[in-house]
PDB file of C-alpha atoms in Angstrom:
ATOM      1  CA  MET A 299      25.904 -64.498  26.142  1.00 43.00           C
ATOM      2  CA  ASN A 300      26.503 -60.899  27.045  1.00 46.00           C
ATOM      3  CA  PRO A 301      25.856 -60.030  30.660  1.00 49.00           C
ATOM      4  CA  VAL A 302      22.878 -57.813  31.332  1.00 47.00           C
ATOM      5  CA  VAL A 303      23.358 -54.944  33.739  1.00 45.00           C
ATOM      6  CA  LYS A 304      20.364 -53.132  35.307  1.00 47.00           C
ATOM      7  CA  GLU A 305      20.756 -49.409  35.700  1.00 46.00           C
ATOM      8  CA  THR A 306      18.570 -46.773  37.300  1.00 47.00           C
ATOM      9  CA  SER A 307      18.954 -43.355  35.671  1.00 48.00           C
ATOM     10  CA  GLN A 308      16.964 -41.287  38.208  1.00 53.00           C
ATOM     11  CA  PRO A 309      15.634 -42.056  41.646  1.00 55.00           C
ATOM     12  CA  GLY A 310      12.027 -43.165  41.555  1.00 54.00           C
ATOM     13  CA  THR A 311      12.050 -44.184  37.918  1.00 50.00           C
ATOM     14  CA  PRO A 312      11.753 -47.849  36.873  1.00 51.00           C
ATOM     15  CA  PRO A 313      15.045 -49.559  36.176  1.00 50.00           C
ATOM     16  CA  HIS A 314      15.943 -50.290  32.579  1.00 48.00           C
ATOM     17  CA  GLU A 315      18.224 -52.943  31.168  1.00 47.00           C
ATOM     18  CA  ARG A 316      21.275 -52.235  29.033  1.00 48.00           C
ATOM     19  CA  ALA A 317      23.396 -54.939  27.406  1.00 48.00           C
ATOM     20  CA  VAL A 318      27.064 -54.494  28.218  1.00 41.00           C
ATOM     21  CA  PRO A 319      29.469 -56.364  25.922  1.00 44.00           C
ATOM     22  CA  ALA A 320      32.012 -58.521  27.692  1.00 45.00           C
ATOM     23  CA  LEU A 321      35.275 -60.021  26.508  1.00 42.00           C
ATOM     24  CA  PRO A 322      35.171 -63.824  26.183  1.00 50.00           C
ATOM     25  CA  LEU A 323      37.224 -65.773  28.649  1.00 48.00           C
ATOM     26  CA  ALA A 324      40.440 -67.412  27.435  1.00 50.00           C
ATOM     27  CA  GLY A 325      39.027 -70.862  28.149  1.00 62.00           C
ATOM     28  CA  THR A 326      35.951 -70.113  26.077  1.00 79.00           C
ATOM     29  CA  VAL A 327      38.069 -68.960  23.137  1.00 77.00           C
ATOM     30  CA  LEU A 328      40.225 -72.095  23.339  1.00 78.00           C
ATOM     31  CA  LYS A 329      37.106 -74.280  23.394  1.00 83.00           C
ATOM     32  CA  ARG A 330      35.844 -72.465  20.297  1.00 81.00           C
ATOM     33  CA  ALA A 331      39.194 -73.005  18.570  1.00 80.00           C
ATOM     34  CA  LEU A 332      39.223 -76.701  19.481  1.00 85.00           C
ATOM     35  CA  TYR A 333      35.640 -77.117  18.311  1.00 86.00           C
ATOM     36  CA  PHE A 334      36.457 -75.379  15.030  1.00 80.00           C
ATOM     37  CA  GLU A 335      39.414 -77.697  14.354  1.00 82.00           C
ATOM     38  CA  PHE A 336      37.434 -80.756  15.453  1.00 87.00           C
ATOM     39  CA  MET A 337      34.576 -79.937  13.091  1.00 84.00           C
ATOM     40  CA  ARG A 338      36.995 -79.309  10.249  1.00 82.00           C
ATOM     41  CA  LEU A 339      38.713 -82.677  10.775  1.00 85.00           C
ATOM     42  CA  THR A 340      35.459 -84.602  11.085  1.00 86.00           C
ATOM     43  CA  GLY A 341      34.195 -82.896   7.950  1.00 83.00           C
ATOM     44  CA  LEU A 342      37.020 -84.344   5.846  1.00 83.00           C
ATOM     45  CA  ARG A 343      36.392 -87.598   3.995  1.00 88.00           C
ATOM     46  CA  SER A 344      40.052 -88.558   4.387  1.00 88.00           C
ATOM     47  CA  THR A 345      39.695 -88.620   8.174  1.00 91.00           C
ATOM     48  CA  TRP A 346      36.968 -91.242   8.084  1.00 94.00           C
ATOM     49  CA  VAL A 347      38.723 -93.267   5.378  1.00 94.00           C
ATOM     50  CA  VAL A 348      41.879 -93.457   7.517  1.00 94.00           C
ATOM     51  CA  LEU A 349      39.944 -94.336  10.680  1.00 95.00           C
ATOM     52  CA  ALA A 350      38.015 -97.066   8.858  1.00 96.00           C
ATOM     53  CA  ALA A 351      41.255 -98.472   7.427  1.00 95.00           C
ATOM     54  CA  LEU A 352      42.852 -98.426  10.884  1.00 96.00           C
ATOM     55  CA  ALA A 353      39.864-100.290  12.375  1.00 96.00           C
ATOM     56  CA  VAL A 354      39.989-102.994   9.690  1.00 96.00           C
ATOM     57  CA  LEU A 355      43.755-103.405  10.027  1.00 95.00           C
ATOM     58  CA  SER A 356      43.461-103.557  13.822  1.00 95.00           C
ATOM     59  CA  LEU A 357      40.968-106.407  13.644  1.00 95.00           C
ATOM     60  CA  LEU A 358      43.089-108.216  11.066  1.00 94.00           C
ATOM     61  CA  ASN A 359      46.204-107.635  13.146  1.00 92.00           C
ATOM     62  CA  GLY A 360      44.557-109.260  16.169  1.00 91.00           C
ATOM     63  CA  ALA A 361      43.138-112.145  14.147  1.00 92.00           C
ATOM     64  CA  LEU A 362      46.643-112.990  12.879  1.00 91.00           C
ATOM     65  CA  LEU A 363      48.218-112.901  16.351  1.00 90.00           C
ATOM     66  CA  PRO A 364      48.390-116.739  16.640  1.00 88.00           C
ATOM     67  CA  MET A 365      50.822-116.709  13.719  1.00 87.00           C
ATOM     68  CA  GLU A 366      53.318-114.861  15.937  1.00 83.00           C
ATOM     69  CA  ALA A 367      53.460-117.805  18.340  1.00 77.00           C
ATOM     70  CA  THR A 368      56.717-119.711  18.666  1.00 79.00           C
ATOM     71  CA  GLU A 369      57.336-123.148  20.099  1.00 64.00           C
ATOM     72  CA  SER A 370      58.811-123.273  23.588  1.00 63.00           C
ATOM     73  CA  GLU A 371      59.168-125.591  26.568  1.00 58.00           C
ATOM     74  CA  SER A 372      56.657-125.394  29.439  1.00 54.00           C
ATOM     75  CA  HIS A 373      55.542-127.563  32.337  1.00 52.00           C
ATOM     76  CA  ALA A 374      52.980-129.140  29.995  1.00 53.00           C
ATOM     77  CA  GLY A 375      55.614-129.946  27.369  1.00 54.00           C
ATOM     78  CA  ARG A 376      56.411-128.159  24.124  1.00 65.00           C
ATOM     79  CA  GLN A 377      53.707-125.780  22.993  1.00 70.00           C
ATOM     80  CA  ARG A 378      53.301-122.692  20.855  1.00 77.00           C
ATOM     81  CA  SER A 379      52.868-119.374  22.665  1.00 81.00           C
ATOM     82  CA  VAL A 380      53.240-115.662  21.989  1.00 85.00           C
ATOM     83  CA  HIS A 381      56.106-114.034  23.872  1.00 87.00           C
ATOM     84  CA  VAL A 382      55.805-110.530  25.279  1.00 88.00           C
ATOM     85  CA  ALA A 383      58.215-108.993  22.743  1.00 87.00           C
ATOM     86  CA  GLN A 384      56.245-110.503  19.852  1.00 89.00           C
ATOM     87  CA  LEU A 385      52.956-109.417  21.406  1.00 91.00           C
ATOM     88  CA  VAL A 386      54.147-105.831  21.856  1.00 92.00           C
ATOM     89  CA  ASP A 387      55.566-105.547  18.348  1.00 91.00           C
ATOM     90  CA  SER A 388      52.393-106.985  16.832  1.00 92.00           C
ATOM     91  CA  LEU A 389      49.968-104.770  18.757  1.00 93.00           C
ATOM     92  CA  GLN A 390      52.086-101.705  17.962  1.00 93.00           C
ATOM     93  CA  PHE A 391      51.863-102.479  14.220  1.00 93.00           C
ATOM     94  CA  ASN A 392      55.517-103.523  13.879  1.00 92.00           C
ATOM     95  CA  PRO A 393      57.333-100.234  14.627  1.00 91.00           C
ATOM     96  CA  ILE A 394      60.747-101.929  14.657  1.00 88.00           C
ATOM     97  CA  GLY A 395      60.541-103.424  11.177  1.00 87.00           C
ATOM     98  CA  MET A 396      58.681-100.483   9.595  1.00 90.00           C
ATOM     99  CA  GLN A 397      60.695 -97.870  11.563  1.00 90.00           C
ATOM    100  CA  LEU A 398      57.353 -96.303  12.554  1.00 91.00           C
ATOM    101  CA  PRO A 399      54.098 -98.049  13.505  1.00 93.00           C
ATOM    102  CA  LEU A 400      51.694 -98.609  10.628  1.00 92.00           C
ATOM    103  CA  SER A 401      49.153 -96.614  12.643  1.00 93.00           C
ATOM    104  CA  ALA A 402      51.567 -93.668  12.593  1.00 93.00           C
ATOM    105  CA  TRP A 403      51.917 -93.798   8.809  1.00 92.00           C
ATOM    106  CA  LEU A 404      48.125 -93.780   8.534  1.00 91.00           C
ATOM    107  CA  LEU A 405      47.366 -91.010  11.018  1.00 92.00           C
ATOM    108  CA  VAL A 406      50.249 -88.554  10.816  1.00 90.00           C
ATOM    109  CA  PHE A 407      49.424 -87.095   7.406  1.00 88.00           C
ATOM    110  CA  VAL A 408      45.735 -86.562   8.254  1.00 88.00           C
ATOM    111  CA  LEU A 409      45.884 -85.504  11.911  1.00 87.00           C
ATOM    112  CA  GLY A 410      49.443 -84.129  11.951  1.00 85.00           C
ATOM    113  CA  THR A 411      50.159 -82.231   8.730  1.00 83.00           C
ATOM    114  CA  GLY A 412      46.622 -81.948   7.355  1.00 74.00           C
ATOM    115  CA  PRO A 413      45.302 -79.134   9.601  1.00 72.00           C
ATOM    116  CA  HIS A 414      48.328 -76.935   8.771  1.00 69.00           C
ATOM    117  CA  THR A 415      48.852 -77.588   5.071  1.00 69.00           C
ATOM    118  CA  SER A 416      45.217 -77.748   3.969  1.00 66.00           C
ATOM    119  CA  GLU A 417      44.287 -74.289   5.262  1.00 67.00           C
ATOM    120  CA  PHE A 418      46.875 -72.663   3.006  1.00 62.00           C
ATOM    121  CA  SER A 419      46.354 -74.924  -0.019  1.00 59.00           C
ATOM    122  CA  HIS A 420      42.572 -74.323   0.168  1.00 56.00           C
ATOM    123  CA  GLY A 421      42.812 -70.666   1.180  1.00 57.00           C
ATOM    124  CA  THR A 422      41.034 -71.085   4.527  1.00 57.00           C
ATOM    125  CA  ALA A 423      43.758 -69.682   6.788  1.00 57.00           C
ATOM    126  CA  ARG A 424      42.148 -66.255   7.059  1.00 58.00           C
ATOM    127  CA  THR A 425      38.795 -67.837   7.884  1.00 59.00           C
ATOM    128  CA  ALA A 426      40.386 -69.875  10.668  1.00 58.00           C
ATOM    129  CA  TRP A 427      42.132 -66.855  12.166  1.00 59.00           C
ATOM    130  CA  LEU A 428      38.992 -64.709  12.026  1.00 59.00           C
ATOM    131  CA  THR A 429      36.869 -67.476  13.546  1.00 60.00           C
ATOM    132  CA  VAL A 430      39.266 -68.207  16.379  1.00 63.00           C
ATOM    133  CA  GLY A 431      40.526 -64.651  16.810  1.00 63.00           C
ATOM    134  CA  SER A 432      44.175 -65.563  17.448  1.00 71.00           C
ATOM    135  CA  ARG A 433      46.892 -67.253  15.444  1.00 76.00           C
ATOM    136  CA  LYS A 434      48.401 -68.644  18.628  1.00 80.00           C
ATOM    137  CA  LEU A 435      45.137 -70.270  19.652  1.00 82.00           C
ATOM    138  CA  SER A 436      44.565 -71.545  16.126  1.00 80.00           C
ATOM    139  CA  TYR A 437      47.999 -73.195  16.086  1.00 86.00           C
ATOM    140  CA  THR A 438      47.567 -74.607  19.595  1.00 86.00           C
ATOM    141  CA  ALA A 439      44.135 -75.993  18.730  1.00 86.00           C
ATOM    142  CA  LYS A 440      45.545 -77.739  15.656  1.00 88.00           C
ATOM    143  CA  LEU A 441      48.229 -79.470  17.728  1.00 91.00           C
ATOM    144  CA  MET A 442      45.862 -80.405  20.543  1.00 92.00           C
ATOM    145  CA  THR A 443      43.183 -81.730  18.186  1.00 91.00           C
ATOM    146  CA  GLY A 444      45.717 -83.763  16.227  1.00 92.00           C
ATOM    147  CA  ALA A 445      47.263 -85.197  19.399  1.00 94.00           C
ATOM    148  CA  ALA A 446      43.872 -86.065  20.903  1.00 95.00           C
ATOM    149  CA  GLY A 447      42.650 -87.616  17.650  1.00 94.00           C
ATOM    150  CA  ALA A 448      45.790 -89.737  17.235  1.00 95.00           C
ATOM    151  CA  LEU A 449      45.649 -90.853  20.863  1.00 96.00           C
ATOM    152  CA  ALA A 450      41.956 -91.797  20.626  1.00 96.00           C
ATOM    153  CA  ALA A 451      42.403 -93.628  17.321  1.00 96.00           C
ATOM    154  CA  SER A 452      45.503 -95.475  18.540  1.00 96.00           C
ATOM    155  CA  THR A 453      43.786 -96.500  21.774  1.00 96.00           C
ATOM    156  CA  ALA A 454      40.747 -97.773  19.895  1.00 96.00           C
ATOM    157  CA  GLY A 455      42.939 -99.639  17.409  1.00 95.00           C
ATOM    158  CA  LEU A 456      44.957-101.164  20.232  1.00 95.00           C
ATOM    159  CA  ALA A 457      41.782-102.294  22.004  1.00 95.00           C
ATOM    160  CA  LEU A 458      40.412-103.858  18.813  1.00 96.00           C
ATOM    161  CA  SER A 459      43.686-105.686  18.150  1.00 95.00           C
ATOM    162  CA  ALA A 460      43.877-106.958  21.736  1.00 94.00           C
ATOM    163  CA  ALA A 461      40.263-108.164  21.734  1.00 95.00           C
ATOM    164  CA  ALA A 462      40.591-109.863  18.359  1.00 94.00           C
ATOM    165  CA  GLY A 463      43.957-111.339  19.334  1.00 92.00           C
ATOM    166  CA  SER A 464      42.705-112.755  22.615  1.00 93.00           C
ATOM    167  CA  THR A 465      39.713-114.304  20.852  1.00 94.00           C
ATOM    168  CA  SER A 466      41.767-115.800  18.022  1.00 93.00           C
ATOM    169  CA  LEU A 467      44.272-117.302  20.484  1.00 91.00           C
ATOM    170  CA  ALA A 468      41.435-118.891  22.421  1.00 91.00           C
ATOM    171  CA  VAL A 469      39.891-120.315  19.242  1.00 91.00           C
ATOM    172  CA  ALA A 470      43.289-121.666  18.146  1.00 86.00           C
ATOM    173  CA  GLY A 471      43.733-123.364  21.527  1.00 86.00           C
ATOM    174  CA  GLN A 472      46.907-121.413  22.359  1.00 87.00           C
ATOM    175  CA  PRO A 473      47.633-119.990  25.823  1.00 88.00           C
ATOM    176  CA  GLN A 474      47.074-116.312  26.454  1.00 89.00           C
ATOM    177  CA  PRO A 475      50.264-114.215  26.542  1.00 89.00           C
ATOM    178  CA  ASP A 476      51.312-112.077  29.489  1.00 87.00           C
ATOM    179  CA  TRP A 477      49.119-109.072  28.725  1.00 90.00           C
ATOM    180  CA  TRP A 478      50.148-107.222  31.881  1.00 91.00           C
ATOM    181  CA  ALA A 479      53.847-107.394  30.982  1.00 89.00           C
ATOM    182  CA  ALA A 480      53.058-105.681  27.681  1.00 91.00           C
ATOM    183  CA  GLY A 481      51.349-102.748  29.442  1.00 92.00           C
ATOM    184  CA  GLY A 482      54.455-100.568  29.823  1.00 93.00           C
ATOM    185  CA  PRO A 483      55.611-100.657  26.174  1.00 94.00           C
ATOM    186  CA  LEU A 484      52.037-100.243  24.935  1.00 95.00           C
ATOM    187  CA  LEU A 485      51.519 -97.201  27.157  1.00 96.00           C
ATOM    188  CA  ARG A 486      54.716 -95.653  25.793  1.00 96.00           C
ATOM    189  CA  TYR A 487      53.460 -96.444  22.290  1.00 96.00           C
ATOM    190  CA  LEU A 488      50.299 -94.429  22.955  1.00 97.00           C
ATOM    191  CA  ILE A 489      52.344 -91.494  24.257  1.00 97.00           C
ATOM    192  CA  VAL A 490      54.540 -91.568  21.152  1.00 96.00           C
ATOM    193  CA  MET A 491      51.423 -91.634  18.969  1.00 96.00           C
ATOM    194  CA  ALA A 492      50.010 -88.617  20.827  1.00 96.00           C
ATOM    195  CA  PHE A 493      53.200 -86.566  20.364  1.00 96.00           C
ATOM    196  CA  LEU A 494      53.746 -87.587  16.739  1.00 95.00           C
ATOM    197  CA  PRO A 495      51.089 -85.156  15.350  1.00 93.00           C
ATOM    198  CA  VAL A 496      52.689 -82.415  17.475  1.00 94.00           C
ATOM    199  CA  LEU A 497      56.032 -83.034  15.764  1.00 94.00           C
ATOM    200  CA  ALA A 498      54.389 -83.402  12.343  1.00 92.00           C
ATOM    201  CA  GLY A 499      52.407 -80.195  12.827  1.00 90.00           C
ATOM    202  CA  GLY A 500      55.575 -78.297  13.659  1.00 91.00           C
ATOM    203  CA  VAL A 501      57.305 -79.694  10.575  1.00 91.00           C
ATOM    204  CA  ALA A 502      54.338 -78.772   8.354  1.00 88.00           C
ATOM    205  CA  ALA A 503      54.317 -75.229   9.723  1.00 86.00           C
ATOM    206  CA  CYS A 504      58.063 -74.874   9.131  1.00 87.00           C
ATOM    207  CA  VAL A 505      58.247 -76.207   5.573  1.00 85.00           C
ATOM    208  CA  ARG A 506      55.016 -74.488   4.473  1.00 76.00           C
ATOM    209  CA  GLY A 507      53.909 -77.157   2.019  1.00 74.00           C
ATOM    210  CA  ARG A 508      51.996 -80.446   1.988  1.00 76.00           C
ATOM    211  CA  VAL A 509      54.299 -82.295  -0.436  1.00 81.00           C
ATOM    212  CA  LEU A 510      57.511 -81.213   1.276  1.00 85.00           C
ATOM    213  CA  ALA A 511      56.077 -82.080   4.695  1.00 85.00           C
ATOM    214  CA  VAL A 512      55.043 -85.565   3.530  1.00 85.00           C
ATOM    215  CA  VAL A 513      58.455 -86.176   1.922  1.00 89.00           C
ATOM    216  CA  ALA A 514      60.311 -84.984   5.023  1.00 90.00           C
ATOM    217  CA  LEU A 515      58.239 -87.081   7.430  1.00 90.00           C
ATOM    218  CA  THR A 516      58.597 -90.134   5.193  1.00 91.00           C
ATOM    219  CA  LEU A 517      62.283 -90.053   4.293  1.00 92.00           C
ATOM    220  CA  TRP A 518      63.627 -88.846   7.645  1.00 93.00           C
ATOM    221  CA  PRO A 519      62.599 -91.822   9.840  1.00 92.00           C
ATOM    222  CA  LEU A 520      63.189 -94.355   7.052  1.00 91.00           C
ATOM    223  CA  LEU A 521      66.577 -93.239   5.749  1.00 90.00           C
ATOM    224  CA  MET A 522      67.797 -89.710   6.396  1.00 93.00           C
ATOM    225  CA  GLU A 523      67.983 -89.951  10.188  1.00 93.00           C
ATOM    226  CA  ARG A 524      70.478 -92.812  10.043  1.00 92.00           C
ATOM    227  CA  ILE A 525      72.589 -91.071   7.391  1.00 93.00           C
ATOM    228  CA  PHE A 526      72.551 -87.841   9.394  1.00 92.00           C
ATOM    229  CA  GLY A 527      73.576 -89.708  12.541  1.00 91.00           C
ATOM    230  CA  LEU A 528      76.479 -91.438  10.788  1.00 92.00           C
ATOM    231  CA  ILE A 529      77.742 -88.147   9.325  1.00 92.00           C
ATOM    232  CA  VAL A 530      77.640 -86.356  12.671  1.00 91.00           C
ATOM    233  CA  GLU A 531      79.332 -89.281  14.420  1.00 88.00           C
ATOM    234  CA  ARG A 532      82.139 -89.176  11.853  1.00 89.00           C
ATOM    235  CA  ILE A 533      82.571 -85.431  12.316  1.00 89.00           C
ATOM    236  CA  LEU A 534      82.430 -85.454  16.121  1.00 84.00           C
ATOM    237  CA  GLY A 535      84.171 -88.791  16.555  1.00 81.00           C
ATOM    238  CA  THR A 536      81.396 -90.138  18.791  1.00 81.00           C
ATOM    239  CA  ASP A 537      79.549 -93.450  18.693  1.00 80.00           C
ATOM    240  CA  ASP A 538      76.280 -92.693  20.474  1.00 85.00           C
ATOM    241  CA  PHE A 539      74.914 -89.582  18.755  1.00 89.00           C
ATOM    242  CA  SER A 540      72.427 -91.663  16.725  1.00 89.00           C
ATOM    243  CA  ASP A 541      70.916 -92.975  19.957  1.00 90.00           C
ATOM    244  CA  TRP A 542      69.521 -89.510  20.693  1.00 93.00           C
ATOM    245  CA  LEU A 543      67.833 -88.853  17.357  1.00 94.00           C
ATOM    246  CA  PRO A 544      64.041 -88.565  17.700  1.00 94.00           C
ATOM    247  CA  PHE A 545      62.672 -91.575  15.814  1.00 95.00           C
ATOM    248  CA  ALA A 546      65.430 -93.885  17.025  1.00 94.00           C
ATOM    249  CA  ALA A 547      64.597 -92.769  20.567  1.00 94.00           C
ATOM    250  CA  ALA A 548      60.885 -93.397  19.865  1.00 95.00           C
ATOM    251  CA  ARG A 549      61.613 -96.954  18.710  1.00 94.00           C
ATOM    252  CA  ALA A 550      63.681 -97.530  21.852  1.00 93.00           C
ATOM    253  CA  ALA A 551      60.766 -96.216  23.933  1.00 93.00           C
ATOM    254  CA  MET A 552      58.257 -98.551  22.285  1.00 94.00           C
ATOM    255  CA  SER A 553      60.484-101.636  22.342  1.00 90.00           C
ATOM    256  CA  GLY A 554      59.269-104.524  24.451  1.00 83.00           C
ATOM    257  CA  THR A 555      62.429-106.571  24.001  1.00 81.00           C
ATOM    258  CA  GLN A 556      64.684-107.071  26.991  1.00 78.00           C
ATOM    259  CA  ASN A 557      68.374-107.203  25.981  1.00 77.00           C
ATOM    260  CA  PRO A 558      67.743-107.267  22.203  1.00 79.00           C
ATOM    261  CA  ASP A 559      70.097-109.146  19.912  1.00 79.00           C
ATOM    262  CA  GLY A 560      72.438-107.339  17.552  1.00 81.00           C
ATOM    263  CA  PHE A 561      70.100-107.362  14.555  1.00 84.00           C
ATOM    264  CA  THR A 562      67.135-106.048  16.543  1.00 84.00           C
ATOM    265  CA  GLU A 563      69.293-103.318  18.102  1.00 85.00           C
ATOM    266  CA  VAL A 564      70.385-102.230  14.625  1.00 87.00           C
ATOM    267  CA  LEU A 565      66.743-102.009  13.540  1.00 89.00           C
ATOM    268  CA  ILE A 566      65.890 -99.959  16.624  1.00 90.00           C
ATOM    269  CA  GLY A 567      68.886 -97.693  16.092  1.00 89.00           C
ATOM    270  CA  SER A 568      69.215 -96.669  19.726  1.00 88.00           C
ATOM    271  CA  SER A 569      70.387 -98.245  22.958  1.00 89.00           C
ATOM    272  CA  LEU A 570      68.615 -95.742  25.217  1.00 91.00           C
ATOM    273  CA  ALA A 571      66.447 -96.986  28.061  1.00 92.00           C
ATOM    274  CA  PRO A 572      62.722 -96.805  27.181  1.00 93.00           C
ATOM    275  CA  PRO A 573      61.888 -93.912  29.581  1.00 94.00           C
ATOM    276  CA  THR A 574      64.893 -91.928  28.306  1.00 95.00           C
ATOM    277  CA  GLY A 575      63.934 -92.563  24.695  1.00 94.00           C
ATOM    278  CA  LEU A 576      60.379 -91.437  25.385  1.00 96.00           C
ATOM    279  CA  ALA A 577      61.597 -88.222  27.036  1.00 97.00           C
ATOM    280  CA  VAL A 578      63.909 -87.491  24.087  1.00 96.00           C
ATOM    281  CA  PHE A 579      61.172 -87.967  21.494  1.00 97.00           C
ATOM    282  CA  CYS A 580      58.613 -85.884  23.387  1.00 96.00           C
ATOM    283  CA  GLY A 581      61.178 -83.133  23.980  1.00 96.00           C
ATOM    284  CA  VAL A 582      62.103 -82.983  20.293  1.00 96.00           C
ATOM    285  CA  ALA A 583      58.407 -82.917  19.338  1.00 96.00           C
ATOM    286  CA  VAL A 584      57.764 -79.928  21.602  1.00 96.00           C
ATOM    287  CA  LEU A 585      60.879 -78.136  20.303  1.00 96.00           C
ATOM    288  CA  VAL A 586      59.832 -78.639  16.663  1.00 95.00           C
ATOM    289  CA  ALA A 587      56.295 -77.478  17.508  1.00 93.00           C
ATOM    290  CA  CYS A 588      57.681 -74.279  19.065  1.00 93.00           C
ATOM    291  CA  SER A 589      59.805 -73.681  15.962  1.00 92.00           C
ATOM    292  CA  GLY A 590      56.729 -74.198  13.800  1.00 90.00           C
ATOM    293  CA  TRP A 591      54.859 -71.606  15.836  1.00 88.00           C
ATOM    294  CA  GLN A 592      57.566 -69.012  15.155  1.00 89.00           C
ATOM    295  CA  VAL A 593      57.080 -69.572  11.411  1.00 85.00           C
ATOM    296  CA  TYR A 594      53.297 -69.912  11.533  1.00 80.00           C
ATOM    297  CA  ARG A 595      52.640 -66.637  13.308  1.00 77.00           C
ATOM    298  CA  ARG A 596      54.615 -64.667  10.687  1.00 74.00           C
ATOM    299  CA  ARG A 597      53.057 -66.246   7.639  1.00 66.00           C
ATOM    300  CA  GLU A 598      50.646 -64.259   5.529  1.00 55.00           C
ATOM    301  CA  SER A 599      47.359 -65.885   4.590  1.00 51.00           C
ATOM    302  CA  PRO A 600      46.565 -66.365   0.883  1.00 46.00           C
TER     303      PRO A 600
END
């Protein structure tokens, strides 16, 4: 609302009111930008389809947790139980085997690339800029909304998997795993999931196309990152360059395995300590997002 200022033109005359326009505060503009992006995401059918699929898969993932149990010795004799490494990998939707968590594959193309690529493919970029009033705020709101949405969805999916898993283990008569020991890797998983839309948004802004962004974010973690690492290591004559690549560092951050065997370490692709891997991935995500901003602010709307 515009502030109302009372003025008195002449002494002895009744005061009259005149509306004086005021500039909106920066926080108010950011809230408007966030609300605009939030409403646009919630208005998409694909958002709700992905969230529903994630909820169903989370419940199924928890229900199948007893199948991850392995036989081991205990004070009560030999019994089947779920080890911490198996628990972490299962609740994170198998990021080691799939190279990215299944939840990431579901969310990144809706919450990460969608807000950037859809506004140009559907010709709504100018509307977004006029509504928000700033390209910088529009870009920031897209990243923040995507990160918050991915974090909320991942947290809800993790809670559903844990609840269903605990219940299914109890029904199967198996002991509960060490849930507290899995807290660190699962927390790092949530941080990776929050920064993944930031990285994906920067990539989408740089490549300026939905198809190219999807191809890049699919092939790079699955195949191209390892090939790129091997080529650079051959050129530089080093052996540890691949450890510092973003998705390898993310897998190292999410790993719940202490002293992994050779095969597991090959799947991870990095020998960095989990906190170091997390810092590397988050730093690369921020750097790519900044690069995307440099491209986004110069692009003309259709």
